[in-house]
Amino acid sequence: MFVCWRCVRVLRSALLCVQPSVTPVSPLPAGAADLRYRSTTSSHSSASLLPQMLSVSPRERWESCGVRYLTDPQKSVSPHGQTSSSVLKQSKGETAPGEAFKLHRSVSFPAAQTLIDLDAVPCPSPFEEISEEDAIQIAVPSDLPPVTFTLRDYVDKSETLRRLVELGVDLSKLEQRPNVGSMLVRLDFQADVAPRLLFLKDLGVEDSQLGLLLTKNPFILTESLENLQARASYLTSKKFSSESVAAMVSKAPYLLNFSVKRLDNRLGFFQEQLGLSAQKTRDVVTRLPRLLCGSLEPIKENLKVCELEFGFRKNEIQHIVTKVPKVLTANKRKLTQVFDFIHNIMGVPHSLIANFPQVLNAKFLRIRERHLFLEYLGRAHYDPGHPNYVSLERLVALPDETFCSEVALASLDDFERFQKTL
């Protein structure tokens, strides 16, 4: 081993703190032998040994740590790790010029501390034939990046993601949801995705709706086909038509993720609470299938609000829910604000509101602006017996131009200037 003077200085400073595991065999001066003994038995710090180490010659310090001077590696080696020429030169005290930088370590270190010469390890030839057992054990690294923050890096490598993009799935929305991206990467298209896509197509879901459905509910790809078929069969057994089932699944993508027991309990709840027939219950659920997926607490609260706070009768609530099922899931604050303005400010009775319940689903700002404009013109008459009667349907359903020309009998510019005064 050949080292430069800078490496010798590093080794020399490091050997001050190393306790040799094998005592040297060459005779050393008394001071150096005593120093070696203290270094292996005492607990003195290296700083306390430094003056004594410096008092010994460099040759003795190296030999005290098991380092021998080497002149010719081809010459015979003594049983203690020294070449015959180095022993001869040591006994005579001779050292050839430049040999102080040629060192040979004779200390035996533990196997765990033995350095491996990587250059000595033979490299296998690329043309060398190997057995089938060895070929099977070769680990081939994946082409997919191990860590990423976007699914875009996987699209070119994953058949599943590429096919989902072709279907219209928005991966930018899915990657923002926790654990969805890793789930999609692990799916196999032929084994996991294709059978469920065929099931949805057989159910009646249109091709244009598949991408939107999977964007909203990618977890349907992890549901077993037996469960999906059982839930679809349950809806069919409750006399939902195949077109209704397909429309419900398209409008409420999470519908088939719920068990048959949950679906049966929801249908029974609406039929019991609303007092509707089986056919009307199916109509309500078909028009708003998310009633079977969401929580029942907002629905119960809105039913109590309509009955206790608004003062609608039971049959009026049934009529409102049948015409506008969204009333059951509407925001309570917004629903109360609209009803209070229509009933208490505009003076519209309950019967007229129940006949046209779509007004409860209209925007409050539109109702307020148009009513105040009609009131400013003196045409705010909502009694059916009045000659200039304005129905709630014409009040909220017509566009601005038609409303101004047919109901308010004014120009659109007048209405826009009036809106600026509010």
Coordinates of C-alpha atoms in Angstrom, one line a residue:
M1 CA 0.0 0.0 0.0
F2 CA 1.5 3.4 -1.0
V3 CA 0.3 6.6 0.7
C4 CA 1.2 10.2 0.3
W5 CA 2.6 12.4 3.0
R6 CA -0.8 14.0 3.6
C7 CA -2.4 10.5 4.2
V8 CA 0.5 9.6 6.5
R9 CA -0.3 12.7 8.6
V10 CA -4.0 11.7 8.8
L11 CA -3.1 8.1 9.7
R12 CA -0.6 9.3 12.3
S13 CA -3.2 11.5 14.0
A14 CA -5.8 8.7 13.9
L15 CA -3.5 6.1 15.3
L16 CA -3.0 8.2 18.4
C17 CA -6.6 7.2 19.4
V18 CA -6.5 3.6 18.2
Q19 CA -5.8 0.8 20.6
P20 CA -4.0 -2.0 18.6
S21 CA -5.5 -5.4 19.0
V22 CA -2.1 -7.3 18.6
T23 CA 1.1 -6.3 20.3
P24 CA 4.1 -5.7 17.9
V25 CA 6.7 -8.4 17.7
S26 CA 9.7 -6.2 17.1
P27 CA 11.8 -5.1 20.0
L28 CA 11.1 -1.4 20.9
P29 CA 12.7 1.0 23.3
A30 CA 11.5 0.9 26.9
G31 CA 9.6 4.2 26.6
A32 CA 7.7 3.0 23.6
A33 CA 6.8 -0.4 25.1
D34 CA 5.6 1.3 28.2
L35 CA 3.6 3.7 26.1
R36 CA 2.0 0.8 24.2
Y37 CA 1.1 -1.0 27.4
R38 CA -0.6 2.1 28.8
S39 CA -2.5 2.7 25.6
T40 CA -4.1 -0.8 25.8
T41 CA -4.7 -1.0 29.6
S42 CA -5.2 2.5 30.9
S43 CA -8.0 4.9 30.2
H44 CA -5.9 8.0 29.7
S45 CA -6.9 10.3 26.9
S46 CA -5.0 10.6 23.7
A47 CA -4.1 14.2 24.6
S48 CA -2.1 12.9 27.7
L49 CA -0.2 10.5 25.5
L50 CA 0.7 13.0 22.8
P51 CA 3.9 14.3 24.5
Q52 CA 5.3 10.8 25.1
M53 CA 4.4 9.8 21.5
L54 CA 6.3 12.8 20.2
S55 CA 9.4 11.9 22.3
V56 CA 9.7 8.6 20.4
S57 CA 11.1 8.5 16.9
P58 CA 8.7 8.2 14.0
R59 CA 9.9 4.7 13.2
E60 CA 9.2 3.5 16.7
R61 CA 5.8 5.2 16.7
W62 CA 4.7 3.4 13.5
E63 CA 6.1 0.1 14.7
S64 CA 4.3 0.4 18.1
C65 CA 1.0 0.5 16.2
G66 CA 1.9 -2.5 14.1
V67 CA 3.2 -0.7 10.9
R68 CA 6.3 -2.0 9.3
Y69 CA 8.5 -0.5 6.5
L70 CA 8.3 -2.4 3.3
T71 CA 11.0 -2.3 0.6
D72 CA 10.2 -5.2 -1.9
P73 CA 6.9 -7.0 -1.7
Q74 CA 8.4 -9.9 -3.7
K75 CA 10.9 -10.8 -0.9
S76 CA 10.2 -13.4 1.7
V77 CA 8.0 -12.6 4.7
S78 CA 8.8 -13.5 8.3
P79 CA 6.3 -15.3 10.4
H80 CA 5.4 -12.1 12.2
G81 CA 4.5 -10.2 8.9
Q82 CA 8.0 -8.6 8.2
T83 CA 10.0 -9.2 5.1
S84 CA 13.5 -10.4 5.6
S85 CA 15.0 -7.3 4.1
S86 CA 13.0 -5.0 6.3
V87 CA 14.0 -6.9 9.4
L88 CA 17.6 -6.7 8.3
K89 CA 17.4 -3.0 7.6
Q90 CA 15.6 -2.5 10.9
S91 CA 18.4 -4.3 12.8
K92 CA 21.0 -2.2 11.1
G93 CA 19.0 1.0 11.4
E94 CA 19.1 1.6 7.7
T95 CA 16.3 3.0 5.7
A96 CA 16.5 3.7 2.0
P97 CA 15.4 7.1 0.7
G98 CA 11.7 7.3 0.1
E99 CA 10.9 4.1 2.0
A100 CA 9.4 6.0 4.9
F101 CA 6.3 6.4 2.7
K102 CA 6.0 2.7 1.9
L103 CA 4.1 1.1 4.7
H104 CA 3.0 -2.4 5.4
R105 CA 0.4 -3.2 8.1
S106 CA 1.0 -6.4 10.1
V107 CA -1.8 -6.0 12.6
S108 CA -4.7 -8.4 12.3
F109 CA -8.0 -6.6 12.6
P110 CA -11.4 -8.2 13.2
A111 CA -13.3 -9.5 10.1
A112 CA -16.0 -6.8 10.4
Q113 CA -13.3 -4.1 10.1
T114 CA -11.5 -5.7 7.1
L115 CA -11.7 -3.5 4.0
I116 CA -12.7 -5.2 0.7
D117 CA -10.7 -4.4 -2.4
L118 CA -13.5 -3.7 -4.9
D119 CA -11.0 -3.8 -7.8
A120 CA -10.2 -7.4 -6.9
V121 CA -13.9 -8.6 -7.2
P122 CA -14.3 -10.1 -10.7
C123 CA -17.0 -8.4 -12.8
P124 CA -19.4 -10.8 -14.5
S125 CA -19.3 -10.7 -18.3
P126 CA -22.5 -9.6 -20.1
F127 CA -22.1 -12.6 -22.4
E128 CA -21.9 -15.1 -19.6
E129 CA -24.7 -17.6 -19.6
I130 CA -26.7 -18.0 -16.3
S131 CA -29.2 -20.6 -15.2
E132 CA -32.9 -20.1 -15.1
E133 CA -32.9 -20.1 -11.3
D134 CA -30.5 -17.2 -11.3
A135 CA -32.4 -15.4 -13.9
I136 CA -35.6 -15.6 -11.9
Q137 CA -33.9 -14.1 -8.8
I138 CA -32.7 -11.1 -10.8
A139 CA -34.7 -8.0 -9.5
V140 CA -35.5 -5.7 -12.4
P141 CA -36.2 -2.1 -11.3
S142 CA -39.5 -0.7 -12.3
D143 CA -39.8 2.0 -14.9
L144 CA -42.2 4.0 -12.7
P145 CA -40.7 6.7 -10.5
P146 CA -40.7 5.7 -6.9
V147 CA -41.9 9.1 -5.6
T148 CA -43.8 11.9 -7.3
F149 CA -46.4 14.6 -6.6
T150 CA -48.5 14.2 -9.7
L151 CA -49.9 11.3 -11.7
R152 CA -48.7 12.9 -14.9
D153 CA -45.3 11.1 -14.4
Y154 CA -47.1 7.7 -14.5
V155 CA -49.4 8.1 -17.4
D156 CA -46.9 7.1 -20.1
K157 CA -45.9 4.0 -18.1
S158 CA -49.2 2.8 -16.7
E159 CA -51.8 1.3 -19.0
T160 CA -54.5 1.9 -16.4
L161 CA -53.9 5.7 -16.1
R162 CA -53.6 6.0 -19.9
R163 CA -57.0 4.3 -20.5
L164 CA -58.7 6.3 -17.8
V165 CA -57.5 9.5 -19.4
E166 CA -58.9 8.3 -22.8
L167 CA -62.2 7.8 -21.0
G168 CA -62.2 11.4 -19.8
V169 CA -61.2 10.9 -16.2
D170 CA -59.7 14.1 -14.7
L171 CA -56.5 12.9 -12.9
S172 CA -55.7 16.4 -11.7
K173 CA -58.8 16.2 -9.4
L174 CA -58.1 12.6 -8.3
E175 CA -54.4 13.2 -7.3
Q176 CA -55.6 15.9 -4.8
R177 CA -57.5 13.3 -2.9
P178 CA -55.6 11.3 -0.3
N179 CA -54.5 7.7 -1.3
V180 CA -56.4 7.8 -4.6
G181 CA -53.3 8.2 -6.8
S182 CA -51.5 5.3 -5.2
M183 CA -54.7 3.2 -5.5
L184 CA -55.0 3.9 -9.3
V185 CA -51.3 3.1 -10.0
R186 CA -51.7 -0.3 -8.3
L187 CA -54.7 -1.3 -10.3
D188 CA -54.4 -3.6 -13.3
F189 CA -56.6 -2.4 -16.2
Q190 CA -57.5 -5.9 -17.6
A191 CA -58.1 -7.5 -14.2
D192 CA -59.6 -4.6 -12.2
V193 CA -60.8 -1.8 -14.4
A194 CA -62.2 -3.4 -17.5
P195 CA -64.7 -5.7 -15.8
R196 CA -66.3 -2.8 -13.9
L197 CA -66.5 -0.7 -17.0
L198 CA -68.3 -3.4 -18.8
F199 CA -70.6 -3.8 -15.8
L200 CA -71.5 -0.1 -15.9
K201 CA -72.1 -0.2 -19.7
D202 CA -74.4 -3.2 -19.3
L203 CA -76.2 -1.3 -16.6
G204 CA -77.0 1.4 -19.1
V205 CA -74.5 4.1 -18.3
E206 CA -73.5 6.0 -21.4
D207 CA -69.9 6.2 -22.5
S208 CA -69.8 10.0 -22.1
Q209 CA -70.7 9.6 -18.5
L210 CA -68.1 7.1 -17.5
G211 CA -65.3 9.6 -17.2
L212 CA -67.3 11.9 -15.0
L213 CA -68.5 9.0 -12.9
L214 CA -65.0 7.7 -12.2
T215 CA -63.7 11.2 -11.5
K216 CA -66.3 11.6 -8.8
N217 CA -66.1 8.0 -7.5
P218 CA -62.9 6.2 -8.3
F219 CA -63.5 3.8 -5.4
I220 CA -66.1 1.9 -7.5
L221 CA -63.1 0.3 -9.2
T222 CA -62.2 -1.5 -5.9
E223 CA -65.7 -2.8 -5.2
S224 CA -66.3 -6.5 -5.9
L225 CA -68.4 -7.3 -8.9
E226 CA -70.6 -9.5 -6.8
N227 CA -71.6 -6.6 -4.5
L228 CA -72.2 -4.2 -7.5
Q229 CA -74.4 -6.7 -9.2
A230 CA -76.3 -7.4 -5.9
R231 CA -77.1 -3.7 -5.4
A232 CA -78.2 -3.2 -9.0
S233 CA -80.4 -6.3 -8.7
Y234 CA -82.0 -4.9 -5.5
L235 CA -83.0 -1.7 -7.2
T236 CA -84.5 -3.7 -10.1
S237 CA -86.4 -5.8 -7.6
K238 CA -87.9 -2.6 -6.2
K239 CA -89.4 -2.0 -9.7
F240 CA -86.9 0.6 -10.7
S241 CA -86.6 0.5 -14.5
S242 CA -83.2 -0.2 -16.1
E243 CA -83.2 3.4 -17.5
S244 CA -83.9 4.7 -14.0
V245 CA -81.1 2.7 -12.5
A246 CA -78.7 3.9 -15.1
A247 CA -79.8 7.5 -14.5
M248 CA -79.5 7.2 -10.8
V249 CA -76.0 5.8 -11.0
S250 CA -74.9 8.6 -13.3
K251 CA -76.4 11.3 -11.1
A252 CA -75.2 9.7 -7.8
P253 CA -71.9 7.9 -8.5
Y254 CA -71.6 6.7 -4.9
L255 CA -74.9 4.9 -5.0
L256 CA -73.6 1.4 -5.8
N257 CA -70.9 1.8 -3.0
F258 CA -73.6 1.4 -0.3
S259 CA -74.9 -2.0 0.9
V260 CA -78.3 -3.4 0.1
K261 CA -79.4 -3.0 3.7
R262 CA -78.6 0.7 3.6
L263 CA -80.5 1.2 0.4
D264 CA -83.5 -0.6 1.8
N265 CA -83.5 1.5 5.0
R266 CA -83.4 4.7 3.0
L267 CA -86.3 3.8 0.8
G268 CA -88.3 2.8 3.8
F269 CA -87.5 6.0 5.6
F270 CA -88.7 8.3 2.8
Q271 CA -91.9 6.3 2.2
E272 CA -92.7 6.4 5.9
Q273 CA -91.7 10.0 6.7
L274 CA -93.3 11.5 3.6
G275 CA -96.3 9.3 3.6
L276 CA -95.9 8.7 -0.1
S277 CA -96.9 5.7 -2.2
A278 CA -94.3 3.3 -3.5
Q279 CA -94.5 4.8 -7.0
K280 CA -94.1 8.4 -5.8
T281 CA -91.2 7.4 -3.6
R282 CA -89.5 5.8 -6.6
D283 CA -90.1 9.0 -8.6
V284 CA -88.6 11.2 -5.9
V285 CA -85.6 9.0 -5.5
T286 CA -85.1 8.7 -9.3
R287 CA -85.1 12.5 -9.7
L288 CA -82.7 13.0 -6.7
P289 CA -80.8 9.8 -6.1
R290 CA -78.3 11.4 -3.7
L291 CA -81.1 11.1 -1.1
L292 CA -80.0 7.5 -0.8
C293 CA -76.3 8.5 -0.3
G294 CA -76.2 11.5 2.0
S295 CA -77.0 12.0 5.7
L296 CA -80.5 11.9 6.9
E297 CA -80.1 14.6 9.5
P298 CA -80.5 17.6 7.1
I299 CA -83.5 16.0 5.5
K300 CA -85.2 15.5 8.9
E301 CA -84.4 19.1 9.9
N302 CA -85.9 20.5 6.7
L303 CA -89.1 18.5 7.1
K304 CA -89.5 19.9 10.6
V305 CA -88.8 23.4 9.4
C306 CA -91.5 23.1 6.7
E307 CA -94.0 21.8 9.1
L308 CA -93.3 23.8 12.3
E309 CA -91.7 27.0 11.2
F310 CA -93.3 27.6 7.8
G311 CA -96.7 26.2 8.8
F312 CA -97.3 23.9 5.7
R313 CA -99.7 21.1 6.1
K314 CA -98.8 17.4 5.6
N315 CA -100.3 17.2 2.1
E316 CA -98.7 20.5 1.1
I317 CA -95.3 19.1 2.2
Q318 CA -95.9 16.0 0.1
H319 CA -96.8 18.1 -2.9
I320 CA -93.7 20.3 -2.5
V321 CA -91.3 17.3 -2.1
T322 CA -92.9 15.5 -5.1
K323 CA -92.4 18.6 -7.3
V324 CA -89.1 19.8 -6.0
P325 CA -87.1 17.1 -4.1
K326 CA -84.2 19.5 -3.7
V327 CA -86.1 21.2 -0.9
L328 CA -85.2 18.2 1.3
T329 CA -81.4 18.9 0.8
A330 CA -81.5 22.7 0.6
N331 CA -79.6 24.9 3.0
K332 CA -81.8 25.7 5.9
R333 CA -80.7 29.3 6.2
K334 CA -81.3 30.0 2.5
L335 CA -84.7 28.1 2.5
T336 CA -85.9 30.2 5.5
Q337 CA -84.7 33.4 3.9
V338 CA -86.6 32.8 0.7
F339 CA -89.8 31.7 2.4
D340 CA -89.8 34.6 4.8
F341 CA -89.5 37.1 1.9
I342 CA -92.2 35.5 -0.2
H343 CA -94.7 34.9 2.5
N344 CA -94.2 37.9 4.8
I345 CA -92.9 40.6 2.5
M346 CA -94.6 39.7 -0.8
G347 CA -97.7 38.4 1.0
V348 CA -98.0 35.1 -0.9
P349 CA -100.1 32.5 0.9
H350 CA -99.1 28.9 1.6
S351 CA -101.4 27.5 -1.0
L352 CA -99.8 29.5 -3.9
I353 CA -96.3 28.6 -2.7
A354 CA -97.3 24.9 -2.5
N355 CA -98.8 25.1 -6.1
F356 CA -95.5 26.5 -7.4
P357 CA -92.8 25.2 -5.0
Q358 CA -90.0 25.9 -7.5
V359 CA -89.9 29.4 -6.0
L360 CA -88.3 27.9 -2.9
N361 CA -85.4 26.8 -5.0
A362 CA -84.9 30.1 -6.7
K363 CA -82.2 32.7 -5.9
F364 CA -83.1 35.1 -3.2
L365 CA -81.5 38.1 -5.0
R366 CA -83.5 37.5 -8.2
I367 CA -86.8 37.3 -6.2
R368 CA -86.0 40.5 -4.2
E369 CA -84.9 42.6 -7.2
R370 CA -87.9 41.7 -9.4
H371 CA -90.4 42.2 -6.6
L372 CA -89.0 45.6 -5.7
F373 CA -89.0 46.6 -9.4
L374 CA -92.7 45.6 -9.8
E375 CA -93.5 47.3 -6.5
Y376 CA -91.8 50.5 -7.8
L377 CA -93.9 50.3 -11.0
G378 CA -97.1 49.4 -9.1
R379 CA -97.5 46.0 -10.6
A380 CA -96.7 43.7 -7.7
H381 CA -100.0 41.8 -7.6
Y382 CA -99.8 38.1 -6.6
D383 CA -103.5 37.5 -6.0
P384 CA -105.0 35.3 -8.7
G385 CA -108.2 37.3 -8.6
H386 CA -106.4 40.6 -9.5
P387 CA -106.5 41.7 -13.2
N388 CA -102.7 42.3 -13.3
Y389 CA -101.9 39.1 -11.4
V390 CA -98.3 38.0 -11.6
S391 CA -97.7 34.3 -11.0
L392 CA -94.6 33.1 -9.1
E393 CA -93.6 31.1 -12.1
R394 CA -93.4 34.1 -14.3
L395 CA -91.7 36.1 -11.5
V396 CA -88.7 33.7 -11.1
A397 CA -88.5 31.6 -14.3
L398 CA -88.5 34.1 -17.1
P399 CA -85.2 35.7 -18.3
D400 CA -84.7 39.4 -17.7
E401 CA -85.7 40.6 -21.2
T402 CA -88.9 38.6 -21.2
F403 CA -89.7 39.6 -17.6
C404 CA -89.3 43.3 -18.4
S405 CA -91.3 43.2 -21.7
E406 CA -94.2 40.9 -20.6
V407 CA -94.5 41.3 -16.8
A408 CA -93.1 44.7 -15.8
L409 CA -94.0 46.3 -19.2
A410 CA -90.7 48.3 -19.0
S411 CA -87.4 48.3 -20.8
L412 CA -84.3 46.3 -19.8
D413 CA -82.4 49.5 -19.4
D414 CA -84.9 50.8 -16.8
F415 CA -84.6 47.5 -14.9
E416 CA -80.8 47.7 -14.9
R417 CA -80.8 51.3 -13.7
F418 CA -83.2 50.4 -10.9
Q419 CA -80.8 47.5 -9.9
K420 CA -78.0 50.1 -9.4
T421 CA -80.2 51.9 -6.8
L422 CA -80.6 48.9 -4.6

